[in-house]
């Protein structure tokens, strides 16, 4: 109840001049210019017009019709540069073998991740390597490569029949890691095991040759 009374009192206090008939909001329209202040002789009143209105000479009339200003046309300066050729673009990728601090063989590519990702995918598609899946969010191409043990299997027919089966292909992961101004490719058997150096070099060589074409 107290809150209601306080709210009503606040409303009445803000509009009391209108309610009581003493509204002076528009009185300035009827204001008259007062004469200058008269001071006794010998006394100077230091005053000045804060917002002086300059005298208007003559009657300019309604003037010309207002025209909406139009911005100046946008001009783009032409650059005297020749378009980059495909061969120049491939040279800019500059795929090359380097070893990281742990001695792991990697293929370095001078490109941002998004560009390098699509280029390497195209390079893999142009080889005989089987690409089973890819996951850009973790920077991984999932591959199937021939199993060296299966190629070197010299067991007899009976030995293969009764012995342990050797898979002809094995799953591998080609990892892409962005660092600095480029990306690095390395081959892994799984998330924690690196592939053999010779197999890594063979695969990365195929990718490198395709990127250089």
mmCIF file of C-alpha atoms in Angstrom:
data_model
loop_
_atom_site.group_PDB
_atom_site.id
_atom_site.type_symbol
_atom_site.label_atom_id
_atom_site.label_comp_id
_atom_site.label_asym_id
_atom_site.label_seq_id
_atom_site.Cartn_x
_atom_site.Cartn_y
_atom_site.Cartn_z
ATOM 1 C CA UNK A 1 0.000 0.000 0.000
ATOM 2 C CA UNK A 2 2.847 2.351 0.869
ATOM 3 C CA UNK A 3 4.466 1.679 -2.513
ATOM 4 C CA UNK A 4 1.236 2.562 -4.326
ATOM 5 C CA UNK A 5 0.879 5.837 -2.425
ATOM 6 C CA UNK A 6 4.493 6.799 -3.122
ATOM 7 C CA UNK A 7 4.065 6.055 -6.833
ATOM 8 C CA UNK A 8 0.903 8.169 -7.014
ATOM 9 C CA UNK A 9 2.610 11.033 -5.184
ATOM 10 C CA UNK A 10 5.537 10.928 -7.618
ATOM 11 C CA UNK A 11 3.180 11.116 -10.607
ATOM 12 C CA UNK A 12 1.254 14.028 -9.109
ATOM 13 C CA UNK A 13 4.415 15.931 -8.245
ATOM 14 C CA UNK A 14 5.791 15.672 -11.788
ATOM 15 C CA UNK A 15 2.574 16.928 -13.366
ATOM 16 C CA UNK A 16 1.328 19.268 -10.669
ATOM 17 C CA UNK A 17 1.647 22.377 -12.831
ATOM 18 C CA UNK A 18 -0.619 20.839 -15.430
ATOM 19 C CA UNK A 19 -3.116 19.582 -12.865
ATOM 20 C CA UNK A 20 -3.261 22.847 -10.872
ATOM 21 C CA UNK A 21 -3.522 25.030 -13.970
ATOM 22 C CA UNK A 22 -0.110 26.686 -13.568
ATOM 23 C CA UNK A 23 1.586 25.238 -16.608
ATOM 24 C CA UNK A 24 4.359 27.610 -17.787
ATOM 25 C CA UNK A 25 5.945 25.271 -20.327
ATOM 26 C CA UNK A 26 5.007 27.495 -23.312
ATOM 27 C CA UNK A 27 5.348 30.885 -21.659
ATOM 28 C CA UNK A 28 8.566 31.579 -23.538
ATOM 29 C CA UNK A 29 6.515 32.088 -26.697
ATOM 30 C CA UNK A 30 4.975 35.236 -25.203
ATOM 31 C CA UNK A 31 8.206 36.643 -23.813
ATOM 32 C CA UNK A 32 9.045 40.281 -24.654
ATOM 33 C CA UNK A 33 12.487 41.656 -25.265
ATOM 34 C CA UNK A 34 13.562 43.604 -22.201
ATOM 35 C CA UNK A 35 15.364 46.919 -22.338
ATOM 36 C CA UNK A 36 19.039 47.093 -21.589
ATOM 37 C CA UNK A 37 19.997 47.270 -17.960
ATOM 38 C CA UNK A 38 20.519 50.860 -16.786
ATOM 39 C CA UNK A 39 23.380 51.466 -14.372
ATOM 40 C CA UNK A 40 24.283 54.602 -12.421
ATOM 41 C CA UNK A 41 26.574 57.108 -14.060
ATOM 42 C CA UNK A 42 30.213 56.226 -13.659
ATOM 43 C CA UNK A 43 29.564 52.499 -13.259
ATOM 44 C CA UNK A 44 30.349 50.006 -16.020
ATOM 45 C CA UNK A 45 28.454 46.738 -16.390
ATOM 46 C CA UNK A 46 30.644 44.105 -17.963
ATOM 47 C CA UNK A 47 28.242 42.004 -20.018
ATOM 48 C CA UNK A 48 28.260 40.434 -23.448
ATOM 49 C CA UNK A 49 25.946 38.491 -25.699
ATOM 50 C CA UNK A 50 26.597 34.820 -25.195
ATOM 51 C CA UNK A 51 24.898 33.807 -28.450
ATOM 52 C CA UNK A 52 24.852 36.865 -30.725
ATOM 53 C CA UNK A 53 22.669 36.725 -33.819
ATOM 54 C CA UNK A 54 24.314 38.417 -36.815
ATOM 55 C CA UNK A 55 22.362 40.988 -38.780
ATOM 56 C CA UNK A 56 21.004 39.754 -42.088
ATOM 57 C CA UNK A 57 21.571 42.085 -45.020
ATOM 58 C CA UNK A 58 18.675 42.282 -47.419
ATOM 59 C CA UNK A 59 16.077 39.618 -48.031
ATOM 60 C CA UNK A 60 17.602 36.474 -49.527
ATOM 61 C CA UNK A 61 14.203 34.978 -50.278
ATOM 62 C CA UNK A 62 13.446 31.273 -50.204
ATOM 63 C CA UNK A 63 16.689 30.434 -51.955
ATOM 64 C CA UNK A 64 17.397 27.606 -54.350
ATOM 65 C CA UNK A 65 15.872 24.171 -54.067
ATOM 66 C CA UNK A 66 17.816 21.937 -51.724
ATOM 67 C CA UNK A 67 19.670 19.161 -53.487
ATOM 68 C CA UNK A 68 20.751 16.023 -51.719
ATOM 69 C CA UNK A 69 24.538 15.768 -51.938
ATOM 70 C CA UNK A 70 25.771 12.822 -53.940
ATOM 71 C CA UNK A 71 29.003 11.107 -52.894
ATOM 72 C CA UNK A 72 31.836 11.080 -55.360
ATOM 73 C CA UNK A 73 32.078 7.898 -57.433
ATOM 74 C CA UNK A 74 34.373 5.256 -56.033
ATOM 75 C CA UNK A 75 37.455 4.722 -58.144
ATOM 76 C CA UNK A 76 39.767 1.788 -57.637
ATOM 77 C CA UNK A 77 43.332 2.248 -58.731
ATOM 78 C CA UNK A 78 44.570 -0.545 -60.951
ATOM 79 C CA UNK A 79 47.635 -2.335 -59.769
ATOM 80 C CA UNK A 80 50.309 -2.857 -62.374
ATOM 81 C CA UNK A 81 50.958 -6.432 -61.273
ATOM 82 C CA UNK A 82 50.692 -9.501 -63.404
ATOM 83 C CA UNK A 83 48.456 -12.341 -62.211
ATOM 84 C CA UNK A 84 50.242 -15.173 -60.472
ATOM 85 C CA UNK A 85 50.637 -18.136 -62.790
ATOM 86 C CA UNK A 86 49.935 -21.703 -61.709
ATOM 87 C CA UNK A 87 53.624 -22.558 -61.814
ATOM 88 C CA UNK A 88 54.459 -19.563 -59.606
ATOM 89 C CA UNK A 89 51.721 -20.597 -57.197
ATOM 90 C CA UNK A 90 53.112 -24.112 -56.936
ATOM 91 C CA UNK A 91 56.599 -22.757 -56.347
ATOM 92 C CA UNK A 92 55.205 -20.654 -53.513
ATOM 93 C CA UNK A 93 53.999 -23.853 -51.804
ATOM 94 C CA UNK A 94 57.623 -25.002 -51.830
ATOM 95 C CA UNK A 95 57.066 -28.537 -50.468
ATOM 96 C CA UNK A 96 60.309 -29.841 -48.946
ATOM 97 C CA UNK A 97 61.555 -32.457 -46.521
ATOM 98 C CA UNK A 98 62.624 -31.325 -43.062
ATOM 99 C CA UNK A 99 63.156 -33.066 -39.744
ATOM 100 C CA UNK A 100 61.677 -31.740 -36.532
ATOM 101 C CA UNK A 101 63.459 -31.448 -33.215
ATOM 102 C CA UNK A 102 62.907 -35.150 -32.508
ATOM 103 C CA UNK A 103 64.354 -36.167 -35.873
ATOM 104 C CA UNK A 104 60.986 -37.107 -37.392
ATOM 105 C CA UNK A 105 60.786 -36.775 -41.166
ATOM 106 C CA UNK A 106 58.121 -34.258 -42.219
ATOM 107 C CA UNK A 107 57.017 -32.501 -45.391
ATOM 108 C CA UNK A 108 56.809 -28.731 -44.948
ATOM 109 C CA UNK A 109 54.441 -26.668 -47.120
ATOM 110 C CA UNK A 110 54.357 -22.868 -47.258
ATOM 111 C CA UNK A 111 50.596 -22.335 -47.047
ATOM 112 C CA UNK A 112 47.852 -21.697 -44.560
ATOM 113 C CA UNK A 113 46.030 -24.702 -43.177
ATOM 114 C CA UNK A 114 42.853 -24.315 -45.265
ATOM 115 C CA UNK A 115 44.730 -24.086 -48.565
ATOM 116 C CA UNK A 116 47.233 -26.801 -47.685
ATOM 117 C CA UNK A 117 44.439 -29.129 -46.566
ATOM 118 C CA UNK A 118 42.641 -29.015 -49.921
ATOM 119 C CA UNK A 119 45.881 -29.187 -51.921
ATOM 120 C CA UNK A 120 47.129 -32.268 -50.071
ATOM 121 C CA UNK A 121 43.729 -33.941 -50.464
ATOM 122 C CA UNK A 122 43.956 -33.386 -54.231
ATOM 123 C CA UNK A 123 47.528 -34.689 -54.236
ATOM 124 C CA UNK A 124 46.508 -37.891 -52.435
ATOM 125 C CA UNK A 125 43.634 -38.403 -54.867
ATOM 126 C CA UNK A 126 46.119 -38.263 -57.751
ATOM 127 C CA UNK A 127 48.237 -41.105 -56.299
ATOM 128 C CA UNK A 128 47.585 -44.810 -55.848
ATOM 129 C CA UNK A 129 47.159 -44.310 -52.101
ATOM 130 C CA UNK A 130 43.719 -45.284 -50.809
ATOM 131 C CA UNK A 131 42.128 -42.464 -48.814
ATOM 132 C CA UNK A 132 39.451 -43.993 -46.572
ATOM 133 C CA UNK A 133 38.441 -40.920 -44.585
ATOM 134 C CA UNK A 134 39.569 -37.466 -43.529
ATOM 135 C CA UNK A 135 38.871 -35.186 -40.576
ATOM 136 C CA UNK A 136 39.842 -31.558 -41.003
ATOM 137 C CA UNK A 137 39.071 -30.622 -37.389
ATOM 138 C CA UNK A 138 41.921 -32.855 -36.185
ATOM 139 C CA UNK A 139 44.035 -32.435 -39.331
ATOM 140 C CA UNK A 140 44.092 -36.138 -40.237
ATOM 141 C CA UNK A 141 43.862 -38.100 -43.492
ATOM 142 C CA UNK A 142 43.069 -41.777 -42.916
ATOM 143 C CA UNK A 143 44.901 -44.023 -45.391
ATOM 144 C CA UNK A 144 45.397 -47.675 -46.246
ATOM 145 C CA UNK A 145 48.913 -48.631 -47.357
ATOM 146 C CA UNK A 146 50.366 -51.977 -48.458
ATOM 147 C CA UNK A 147 51.760 -54.045 -45.602
ATOM 148 C CA UNK A 148 55.500 -54.654 -46.199
ATOM 149 C CA UNK A 149 55.255 -57.889 -44.224
ATOM 150 C CA UNK A 150 52.645 -59.230 -46.653
ATOM 151 C CA UNK A 151 54.801 -58.357 -49.658
ATOM 152 C CA UNK A 152 57.812 -60.131 -48.137
ATOM 153 C CA UNK A 153 55.857 -63.201 -47.039
ATOM 154 C CA UNK A 154 57.719 -66.228 -48.451
ATOM 155 C CA UNK A 155 55.726 -68.931 -46.680
ATOM 156 C CA UNK A 156 54.444 -71.882 -48.642
ATOM 157 C CA UNK A 157 50.805 -72.344 -49.481
ATOM 158 C CA UNK A 158 50.398 -74.707 -46.507
ATOM 159 C CA UNK A 159 52.238 -72.269 -44.264
ATOM 160 C CA UNK A 160 49.889 -69.483 -45.232
ATOM 161 C CA UNK A 161 46.877 -71.757 -44.831
ATOM 162 C CA UNK A 162 47.712 -72.888 -41.292
ATOM 163 C CA UNK A 163 49.804 -69.925 -40.168
ATOM 164 C CA UNK A 164 48.800 -66.527 -38.878
ATOM 165 C CA UNK A 165 47.093 -64.335 -41.444
ATOM 166 C CA UNK A 166 49.057 -61.271 -42.524
ATOM 167 C CA UNK A 167 46.913 -58.321 -43.583
ATOM 168 C CA UNK A 168 47.706 -57.063 -47.072
ATOM 169 C CA UNK A 169 46.991 -53.425 -46.145
ATOM 170 C CA UNK A 170 47.312 -51.532 -42.883
ATOM 171 C CA UNK A 171 45.634 -48.318 -41.684
ATOM 172 C CA UNK A 172 47.769 -45.197 -41.342
ATOM 173 C CA UNK A 173 47.197 -41.564 -40.450
ATOM 174 C CA UNK A 174 48.704 -38.652 -42.346
ATOM 175 C CA UNK A 175 48.770 -35.772 -39.860
ATOM 176 C CA UNK A 176 48.827 -32.089 -40.809
ATOM 177 C CA UNK A 177 50.024 -29.620 -38.180
ATOM 178 C CA UNK A 178 50.070 -25.836 -38.655
ATOM 179 C CA UNK A 179 53.073 -24.014 -37.236
ATOM 180 C CA UNK A 180 54.438 -20.587 -38.092
ATOM 181 C CA UNK A 181 53.779 -19.630 -41.717
ATOM 182 C CA UNK A 182 53.179 -23.161 -42.981
ATOM 183 C CA UNK A 183 52.089 -26.714 -42.248
ATOM 184 C CA UNK A 184 53.916 -29.985 -41.636
ATOM 185 C CA UNK A 185 52.908 -33.481 -42.751
ATOM 186 C CA UNK A 186 53.983 -36.654 -40.999
ATOM 187 C CA UNK A 187 52.864 -40.279 -41.221
ATOM 188 C CA UNK A 188 51.707 -42.280 -38.199
ATOM 189 C CA UNK A 189 50.551 -45.847 -37.600
ATOM 190 C CA UNK A 190 48.098 -44.546 -35.000
ATOM 191 C CA UNK A 191 47.640 -41.497 -32.786
ATOM 192 C CA UNK A 192 50.739 -42.349 -30.726
ATOM 193 C CA UNK A 193 53.049 -44.318 -33.050
ATOM 194 C CA UNK A 194 55.106 -42.948 -35.926
ATOM 195 C CA UNK A 195 55.398 -44.912 -39.142
ATOM 196 C CA UNK A 196 58.733 -46.283 -40.330
ATOM 197 C CA UNK A 197 61.026 -43.668 -41.825
ATOM 198 C CA UNK A 198 61.267 -45.401 -45.204
ATOM 199 C CA UNK A 199 57.484 -45.710 -45.531
ATOM 200 C CA UNK A 200 57.038 -42.082 -44.474
ATOM 201 C CA UNK A 201 59.529 -40.882 -47.078
ATOM 202 C CA UNK A 202 57.881 -42.948 -49.814
ATOM 203 C CA UNK A 203 54.419 -41.535 -49.111
ATOM 204 C CA UNK A 204 55.544 -37.947 -48.626
ATOM 205 C CA UNK A 205 57.548 -38.147 -51.855
ATOM 206 C CA UNK A 206 54.377 -39.030 -53.754
ATOM 207 C CA UNK A 207 52.545 -36.093 -52.188
ATOM 208 C CA UNK A 208 55.462 -33.753 -52.893
ATOM 209 C CA UNK A 209 55.620 -34.724 -56.569
ATOM 210 C CA UNK A 210 51.901 -34.057 -57.005
ATOM 211 C CA UNK A 211 52.155 -30.657 -55.320
ATOM 212 C CA UNK A 212 54.987 -29.689 -57.665
ATOM 213 C CA UNK A 213 53.126 -30.604 -60.855
#
